[in-house]
Tab-separated table of C-alpha atoms in Angstrom:
chain	number	residue	atom	x	y	z
B	1	MET	CA	40.508	1.041	-122.278
B	2	LYS	CA	44.089	2.252	-121.880
B	3	ILE	CA	46.126	1.278	-124.936
B	4	GLN	CA	49.778	2.098	-125.539
B	5	LEU	CA	50.947	1.987	-129.144
B	6	ILE	CA	54.599	1.141	-129.745
B	7	HIS	CA	56.712	2.105	-132.742
B	8	PRO	CA	59.758	-0.160	-132.264
B	9	PRO	CA	63.420	0.595	-133.024
B	10	VAL	CA	64.691	-0.093	-136.531
B	11	TYR	CA	67.896	-1.376	-138.061
B	12	VAL	CA	70.092	0.943	-140.094
B	13	ASN	CA	73.257	0.115	-142.005
B	14	PRO	CA	75.784	2.966	-141.990
B	15	HIS	CA	77.916	1.118	-144.561
B	16	ALA	CA	75.220	0.731	-147.219
B	17	LEU	CA	73.793	3.083	-149.824
B	18	THR	CA	70.041	2.841	-149.394
B	19	ALA	CA	66.910	4.906	-149.909
B	20	LEU	CA	65.331	3.381	-146.800
B	21	ARG	CA	65.228	5.758	-143.876
B	22	PRO	CA	63.152	5.881	-140.711
B	23	ALA	CA	59.993	7.927	-141.170
B	24	PRO	CA	56.967	8.917	-139.089
B	25	PRO	CA	54.802	5.788	-138.604
B	26	LEU	CA	51.793	6.763	-140.706
B	27	GLY	CA	49.932	3.471	-140.274
B	28	LEU	CA	50.260	3.585	-136.490
B	29	ALA	CA	49.032	7.192	-136.464
B	30	TYR	CA	45.913	6.076	-138.340
B	31	ILE	CA	45.331	3.261	-135.825
B	32	ALA	CA	45.786	5.719	-132.952
B	33	ALA	CA	43.177	8.054	-134.435
B	34	SER	CA	40.630	5.263	-134.939
B	35	LEU	CA	41.091	3.847	-131.434
B	36	ARG	CA	40.797	7.290	-129.895
B	37	LYS	CA	37.652	8.010	-131.896
B	38	ALA	CA	36.232	4.726	-130.545
B	39	GLY	CA	36.645	6.078	-127.010
B	40	HIS	CA	39.890	4.455	-125.882
B	41	GLU	CA	42.632	6.247	-123.956
B	42	VAL	CA	45.563	6.083	-126.365
B	43	SER	CA	49.236	6.884	-125.773
B	44	VAL	CA	52.304	6.329	-127.946
B	45	LEU	CA	55.782	5.027	-127.197
B	46	ASP	CA	57.888	5.891	-130.244
B	47	ALA	CA	61.280	4.231	-129.819
B	48	VAL	CA	62.722	6.090	-132.811
B	49	ALA	CA	61.471	9.607	-132.055
B	50	GLU	CA	62.427	9.370	-128.376
B	51	ALA	CA	66.062	8.504	-129.195
B	52	PRO	CA	66.638	9.617	-132.808
B	53	THR	CA	70.434	9.824	-132.516
B	54	GLN	CA	71.025	6.742	-130.356
B	55	THR	CA	72.332	3.642	-132.104
B	56	THR	CA	73.345	0.269	-130.689
B	57	PRO	CA	75.746	-2.014	-132.631
B	58	GLU	CA	74.335	-5.406	-133.605
B	59	GLY	CA	76.708	-7.205	-135.941
B	60	ARG	CA	77.113	-5.368	-139.242
B	61	VAL	CA	74.122	-3.136	-138.590
B	62	ARG	CA	73.040	-0.754	-135.860
B	63	ARG	CA	69.747	-0.524	-134.056
B	64	LEU	CA	68.349	2.991	-134.061
B	65	GLY	CA	66.199	4.165	-131.173
B	66	LEU	CA	65.566	3.249	-127.569
B	67	THR	CA	67.186	0.149	-126.117
B	68	THR	CA	64.957	-2.663	-124.891
B	69	ASP	CA	65.535	-1.639	-121.266
B	70	GLN	CA	64.591	1.957	-122.059
B	71	ILE	CA	61.403	0.766	-123.739
B	72	LEU	CA	60.488	-1.312	-120.691
B	73	GLU	CA	60.987	1.744	-118.469
B	74	ARG	CA	58.575	3.768	-120.612
B	75	ILE	CA	55.712	1.274	-120.731
B	76	ASP	CA	52.748	2.649	-118.816
B	77	ARG	CA	52.095	0.382	-115.824
B	78	ASP	CA	48.379	1.146	-115.989
B	79	THR	CA	47.942	0.380	-119.681
B	80	GLN	CA	45.908	-2.743	-120.373
B	81	ALA	CA	47.078	-3.496	-123.906
B	82	LEU	CA	50.061	-2.841	-126.135
B	83	ALA	CA	49.765	-2.449	-129.909
B	84	ILE	CA	53.010	-2.932	-131.842
B	85	THR	CA	53.642	-2.264	-135.520
B	86	ASN	CA	56.405	-3.486	-137.822
B	87	MET	CA	56.645	-2.848	-141.532
B	88	TRP	CA	60.104	-4.108	-142.489
B	89	SER	CA	60.953	-7.754	-141.899
B	90	PHE	CA	64.661	-6.930	-141.695
B	91	SER	CA	63.925	-5.247	-138.343
B	92	TRP	CA	62.121	-8.327	-137.007
B	93	PRO	CA	65.027	-9.547	-134.803
B	94	ALA	CA	64.961	-6.256	-132.872
B	95	VAL	CA	61.172	-6.290	-132.646
B	96	ARG	CA	61.122	-9.939	-131.544
B	97	THR	CA	63.630	-9.261	-128.768
B	98	MET	CA	61.528	-6.325	-127.613
B	99	ILE	CA	58.300	-8.368	-127.559
B	100	HIS	CA	59.911	-11.167	-125.517
B	101	ALA	CA	61.179	-8.631	-122.978
B	102	ILE	CA	57.810	-6.900	-122.789
B	103	ARG	CA	56.036	-10.202	-122.151
B	104	LYS	CA	58.531	-11.208	-119.461
B	105	HIS	CA	57.938	-8.003	-117.501
B	106	ASN	CA	54.269	-7.404	-118.396
B	107	ALA	CA	52.521	-10.757	-118.229
B	108	ASP	CA	49.164	-9.087	-117.548
B	109	LYS	CA	49.081	-6.953	-120.713
B	110	THR	CA	47.574	-8.037	-124.033
B	111	ILE	CA	50.019	-7.754	-126.951
B	112	VAL	CA	48.515	-6.997	-130.360
B	113	CYS	CA	50.655	-6.620	-133.491
B	114	GLY	CA	50.023	-5.436	-137.036
B	115	GLY	CA	51.637	-4.082	-140.188
B	116	GLU	CA	53.228	-5.418	-143.365
B	117	HIS	CA	55.608	-7.855	-141.659
B	118	PHE	CA	52.991	-9.385	-139.376
B	119	THR	CA	50.447	-9.635	-142.195
B	120	GLY	CA	52.961	-11.350	-144.452
B	121	LEU	CA	54.270	-13.758	-141.799
B	122	PRO	CA	51.600	-14.112	-139.098
B	123	GLU	CA	52.154	-17.760	-138.121
B	124	PHE	CA	55.940	-17.373	-138.109
B	125	SER	CA	55.703	-14.239	-135.969
B	126	MET	CA	53.429	-15.908	-133.417
B	127	ARG	CA	55.606	-19.028	-133.291
B	128	THR	CA	58.712	-16.990	-132.528
B	129	ALA	CA	57.300	-14.311	-130.211
B	130	PRO	CA	54.704	-14.295	-127.381
B	131	ILE	CA	52.046	-12.310	-129.262
B	132	ASP	CA	48.368	-12.618	-128.318
B	133	TYR	CA	46.769	-11.314	-131.520
B	134	ILE	CA	47.852	-10.185	-134.978
B	135	VAL	CA	45.682	-7.850	-137.040
B	136	LEU	CA	45.925	-8.786	-140.717
B	137	GLY	CA	45.940	-6.147	-143.446
B	138	GLU	CA	44.099	-2.835	-143.201
B	139	GLY	CA	43.836	-2.532	-139.469
B	140	GLU	CA	41.564	0.273	-138.301
B	141	GLU	CA	38.207	-1.525	-138.196
B	142	ILE	CA	39.670	-4.832	-136.978
B	143	ALA	CA	41.582	-3.123	-134.169
B	144	VAL	CA	38.509	-1.182	-133.067
B	145	GLU	CA	36.445	-4.396	-133.001
B	146	LEU	CA	39.108	-6.370	-131.123
B	147	PHE	CA	39.759	-3.737	-128.471
B	148	ALA	CA	36.020	-3.262	-127.937
B	149	LYS	CA	35.795	-6.985	-127.137
B	150	LEU	CA	38.808	-6.811	-124.830
B	151	ASP	CA	37.482	-3.696	-123.109
B	152	SER	CA	34.115	-5.283	-122.382
B	153	GLY	CA	35.703	-7.788	-120.019
B	154	GLU	CA	33.293	-10.421	-121.282
B	155	PRO	CA	34.432	-13.730	-122.830
B	156	PHE	CA	34.461	-13.648	-126.625
B	157	ASP	CA	35.343	-15.964	-129.470
B	158	PRO	CA	38.282	-14.567	-131.515
B	159	ALA	CA	37.151	-16.785	-134.403
B	160	GLU	CA	34.289	-14.350	-134.956
B	161	ILE	CA	36.600	-11.440	-135.799
B	162	LYS	CA	37.639	-11.459	-139.434
B	163	GLY	CA	41.232	-10.503	-140.175
B	164	LEU	CA	42.632	-11.826	-136.900
B	165	CYS	CA	45.403	-14.313	-136.109
B	166	TRP	CA	45.266	-15.724	-132.577
B	167	ARG	CA	46.050	-18.666	-130.306
B	168	ARG	CA	43.767	-21.546	-129.404
B	169	GLY	CA	45.912	-23.287	-126.819
B	170	GLU	CA	49.011	-24.449	-128.678
B	171	GLU	CA	47.346	-23.940	-132.067
B	172	ILE	CA	47.797	-20.762	-134.114
B	173	VAL	CA	44.566	-19.826	-135.887
B	174	LYS	CA	44.336	-17.446	-138.847
B	175	ASN	CA	40.791	-16.255	-139.488
B	176	GLU	CA	39.266	-15.389	-142.821
B	177	ARG	CA	40.447	-11.981	-144.012
B	178	ALA	CA	38.190	-8.988	-143.464
B	179	GLU	CA	36.809	-7.122	-146.451
B	180	ARG	CA	38.639	-3.968	-147.442
B	181	ARG	CA	37.102	-0.727	-146.277
B	182	LYS	CA	35.639	1.064	-149.287
B	183	ASN	CA	34.674	4.418	-147.784
B	184	VAL	CA	38.161	5.523	-146.817
B	185	ASP	CA	36.976	9.098	-146.238
B	186	GLU	CA	35.331	7.936	-143.003
B	187	ILE	CA	38.715	7.008	-141.516
B	188	PRO	CA	39.897	9.847	-139.234
B	189	TRP	CA	43.083	11.675	-140.124
B	190	PRO	CA	46.265	10.372	-138.449
B	191	ALA	CA	46.677	11.363	-134.782
B	192	TRP	CA	49.972	13.172	-135.292
B	193	ASP	CA	49.438	15.108	-132.063
B	194	LEU	CA	50.460	11.914	-130.226
B	195	PHE	CA	53.800	11.731	-132.078
B	196	SER	CA	56.877	13.955	-132.298
B	197	LEU	CA	56.929	15.033	-135.936
B	198	LYS	CA	59.593	17.546	-134.940
B	199	ALA	CA	62.022	14.766	-133.955
B	200	TYR	CA	61.668	13.118	-137.362
B	201	ASP	CA	61.997	16.415	-139.200
B	202	GLU	CA	65.047	17.650	-137.304
B	203	ASN	CA	66.890	14.362	-137.931
B	204	ASN	CA	65.955	14.183	-141.620
B	205	PHE	CA	63.927	11.031	-141.025
B	206	VAL	CA	61.659	11.549	-144.006
B	207	THR	CA	61.012	9.639	-147.212
B	208	GLY	CA	61.890	11.373	-150.448
B	209	ILE	CA	63.584	14.764	-150.603
B	210	LYS	CA	63.431	17.039	-147.569
B	211	PHE	CA	62.160	20.417	-148.752
B	212	GLY	CA	61.066	21.657	-145.312
B	213	MET	CA	58.885	20.674	-142.354
B	214	THR	CA	57.523	17.308	-143.431
B	215	VAL	CA	54.283	15.430	-142.788
B	216	PRO	CA	53.530	12.188	-144.697
B	217	ILE	CA	50.226	11.847	-146.537
B	218	LEU	CA	48.130	8.906	-147.727
B	219	ALA	CA	45.702	9.879	-150.490
B	220	THR	CA	44.761	6.400	-151.718
B	221	ARG	CA	44.807	2.889	-150.310
B	222	GLY	CA	45.909	-0.295	-152.011
B	223	CYS	CA	47.079	-1.145	-155.511
B	224	PRO	CA	45.085	-2.842	-158.298
B	225	TYR	CA	48.104	-4.797	-159.532
B	226	SER	CA	49.435	-8.140	-158.317
B	227	CYS	CA	53.207	-8.193	-158.847
B	228	THR	CA	54.381	-11.414	-157.224
B	229	TYR	CA	57.434	-9.859	-155.548
B	230	CYS	CA	55.363	-7.235	-153.711
B	231	SER	CA	53.657	-7.562	-150.319
B	232	SER	CA	50.791	-5.282	-151.364
B	233	PRO	CA	48.351	-7.986	-152.582
B	234	ARG	CA	48.648	-9.792	-149.245
B	235	MET	CA	48.430	-6.612	-147.170
B	236	TRP	CA	45.836	-4.657	-149.144
B	237	THR	CA	44.443	-7.213	-151.639
B	238	THR	CA	44.200	-5.789	-155.178
B	239	ARG	CA	41.576	-3.169	-154.415
B	240	TRP	CA	42.446	0.507	-154.896
B	241	TYR	CA	40.369	3.133	-153.124
B	242	PRO	CA	41.052	6.872	-153.464
B	243	ARG	CA	40.072	9.481	-150.914
B	244	ASP	CA	38.051	12.539	-151.844
B	245	PRO	CA	40.599	14.959	-153.399
B	246	ILE	CA	39.076	17.824	-151.409
B	247	ASP	CA	39.557	15.932	-148.129
B	248	VAL	CA	43.215	15.278	-148.980
B	249	ALA	CA	43.712	18.970	-149.741
B	250	ASN	CA	41.949	19.858	-146.483
B	251	GLU	CA	44.344	17.618	-144.556
B	252	ILE	CA	47.375	19.181	-146.229
B	253	GLU	CA	46.120	22.707	-145.545
B	254	PHE	CA	45.472	21.793	-141.899
B	255	TYR	CA	49.077	20.621	-141.475
B	256	THR	CA	50.426	23.842	-142.982
B	257	LYS	CA	48.599	25.769	-140.259
B	258	GLU	CA	48.989	23.313	-137.360
B	259	TYR	CA	52.653	22.317	-137.828
B	260	GLY	CA	54.012	24.866	-140.297
B	261	ALA	CA	54.497	21.989	-142.737
B	262	ASN	CA	55.345	22.666	-146.363
B	263	ASN	CA	56.629	19.282	-147.561
B	264	PHE	CA	54.325	16.315	-148.088
B	265	PRO	CA	55.673	12.924	-149.236
B	266	PHE	CA	52.818	10.675	-150.328
B	267	GLN	CA	53.129	7.142	-148.954
B	268	ASP	CA	50.642	5.671	-151.430
B	269	LEU	CA	51.507	2.389	-153.095
B	270	THR	CA	50.248	3.665	-156.453
B	271	ALA	CA	48.539	7.037	-156.220
B	272	ILE	CA	48.243	7.849	-159.904
B	273	ILE	CA	45.798	5.305	-161.294
B	274	LYS	CA	42.889	7.408	-162.534
B	275	LYS	CA	43.557	10.610	-164.459
B	276	GLU	CA	40.296	12.175	-163.279
B	277	TRP	CA	41.332	11.821	-159.649
B	278	VAL	CA	44.831	13.251	-159.952
B	279	VAL	CA	43.579	16.151	-162.098
B	280	ALA	CA	40.900	16.994	-159.530
B	281	PHE	CA	43.417	16.802	-156.675
B	282	ALA	CA	46.053	18.920	-158.407
B	283	ASN	CA	43.476	21.530	-159.416
B	284	GLU	CA	42.298	21.743	-155.800
B	285	LEU	CA	45.846	22.480	-154.630
B	286	VAL	CA	46.361	25.054	-157.389
B	287	LYS	CA	43.129	26.790	-156.367
B	288	ARG	CA	44.259	27.033	-152.730
B	289	ASP	CA	47.722	28.399	-153.604
B	290	LEU	CA	49.293	26.856	-150.482
B	291	ASP	CA	52.983	27.313	-151.402
B	292	ILE	CA	53.914	23.700	-150.652
B	293	ASN	CA	56.011	20.891	-152.074
B	294	TRP	CA	54.661	17.400	-152.435
B	295	GLN	CA	56.224	14.262	-153.841
B	296	MET	CA	55.737	10.563	-154.436
B	297	PRO	CA	58.934	8.838	-153.263
B	298	SER	CA	57.337	5.394	-153.002
B	299	GLY	CA	56.854	5.192	-156.755
B	300	THR	CA	53.790	5.202	-158.967
B	301	ARG	CA	52.589	4.111	-162.388
B	302	CYS	CA	53.185	6.326	-165.395
B	303	GLU	CA	50.317	5.356	-167.708
B	304	VAL	CA	48.159	8.433	-167.019
B	305	VAL	CA	50.958	11.005	-166.747
B	306	ASP	CA	50.576	12.931	-170.000
B	307	ASP	CA	51.504	16.566	-170.706
B	308	GLU	CA	48.355	17.894	-169.023
B	309	VAL	CA	48.881	15.857	-165.864
B	310	ALA	CA	52.609	16.621	-165.674
B	311	ASP	CA	51.935	20.356	-165.946
B	312	LEU	CA	49.276	20.196	-163.230
B	313	LEU	CA	51.494	18.156	-160.927
B	314	TYR	CA	54.201	20.801	-161.105
B	315	ARG	CA	51.890	23.794	-160.762
B	316	SER	CA	50.272	22.227	-157.689
B	317	GLY	CA	53.629	21.796	-155.934
B	318	GLY	CA	54.735	18.380	-157.146
B	319	ARG	CA	58.537	18.319	-157.133
B	320	SER	CA	59.591	14.666	-157.045
B	321	LEU	CA	58.001	11.657	-158.672
B	322	CYS	CA	59.458	8.141	-158.691
B	323	PHE	CA	58.573	5.578	-161.320
B	324	ALA	CA	59.165	1.865	-160.806
B	325	PRO	CA	59.899	0.233	-164.174
B	326	GLU	CA	61.917	-2.599	-162.522
B	327	SER	CA	63.558	-3.375	-165.867
B	328	GLY	CA	63.793	-2.030	-169.402
B	329	SER	CA	63.600	-5.593	-170.684
B	330	GLU	CA	60.140	-6.984	-171.338
B	331	HIS	CA	61.616	-10.487	-171.031
B	332	THR	CA	62.890	-9.694	-167.537
B	333	ARG	CA	59.577	-8.118	-166.583
B	334	LYS	CA	57.838	-11.356	-167.516
B	335	LEU	CA	60.346	-13.444	-165.567
B	336	ILE	CA	59.772	-11.442	-162.379
B	337	LYS	CA	56.012	-11.442	-163.085
B	338	LYS	CA	55.557	-7.698	-163.194
B	339	LYS	CA	51.791	-7.192	-163.501
């Protein structure tokens, strides 16, 4: 089946001081790899990478990336389905406009959406945009199952696919959530060959500090905590699954050779949970002597970072580590239900 994945434009505010910047779409790259492994013909339309310096004024903010008309021009006429991701809800107006335009000009194509925003607000998203299906939460296995059904050409009951939101006539149906995937080492590495990492790197569209050619990494999935102000429990549940430290090191070493990368921001929600894991990972990097920088700009817990761990993190190339205390007041932490 021919599937075109779309990374939509994003909103940026030139008047605000913010740590949020566009970055290579790691989740979409994972989906691309899984769909390709399943035998589908996958292409990518990256609205940010294809127009990284183009902005369009929209009120007090600007939309970065291709315009809606430019996106429509780049949609493959022969593709049978479009898969659209959106992480940040503040970019939803731009994404919604794009989806409406796509539907108007591509009535024959199936539109499937996924990501943090769609998982957090599936019914709202389907009420306000002509979406056929929404994949809830961790998306690789659900997407592979859904597109296999669509590719077969045979009638199927969407109610049988866990982790799916869909339409039954005028009714919006949200199925039971799928179980989290435990063996995360079986998930293929992101299909970065389908994306322009160079465009992101040259325009400083990276998370954290830019030390050089950058490729994002995901070493663990999920977070065991349930802070009420965070979307993680809804997106990932409260299960935390680490990858094999050797496999993570293998991926990093591959990128140093394939792309000349030497800077690796980890996109994990909370990578440092178990001391044994982080020690094994850091020791593996030290052993390989790769001459790289890696960092955790998304934040992590500090409970297991003692003198031994801190020394290993630095010797293995760790150069930036963000903690997320939220508040120095225990009273405030209780009020915001930090868990």
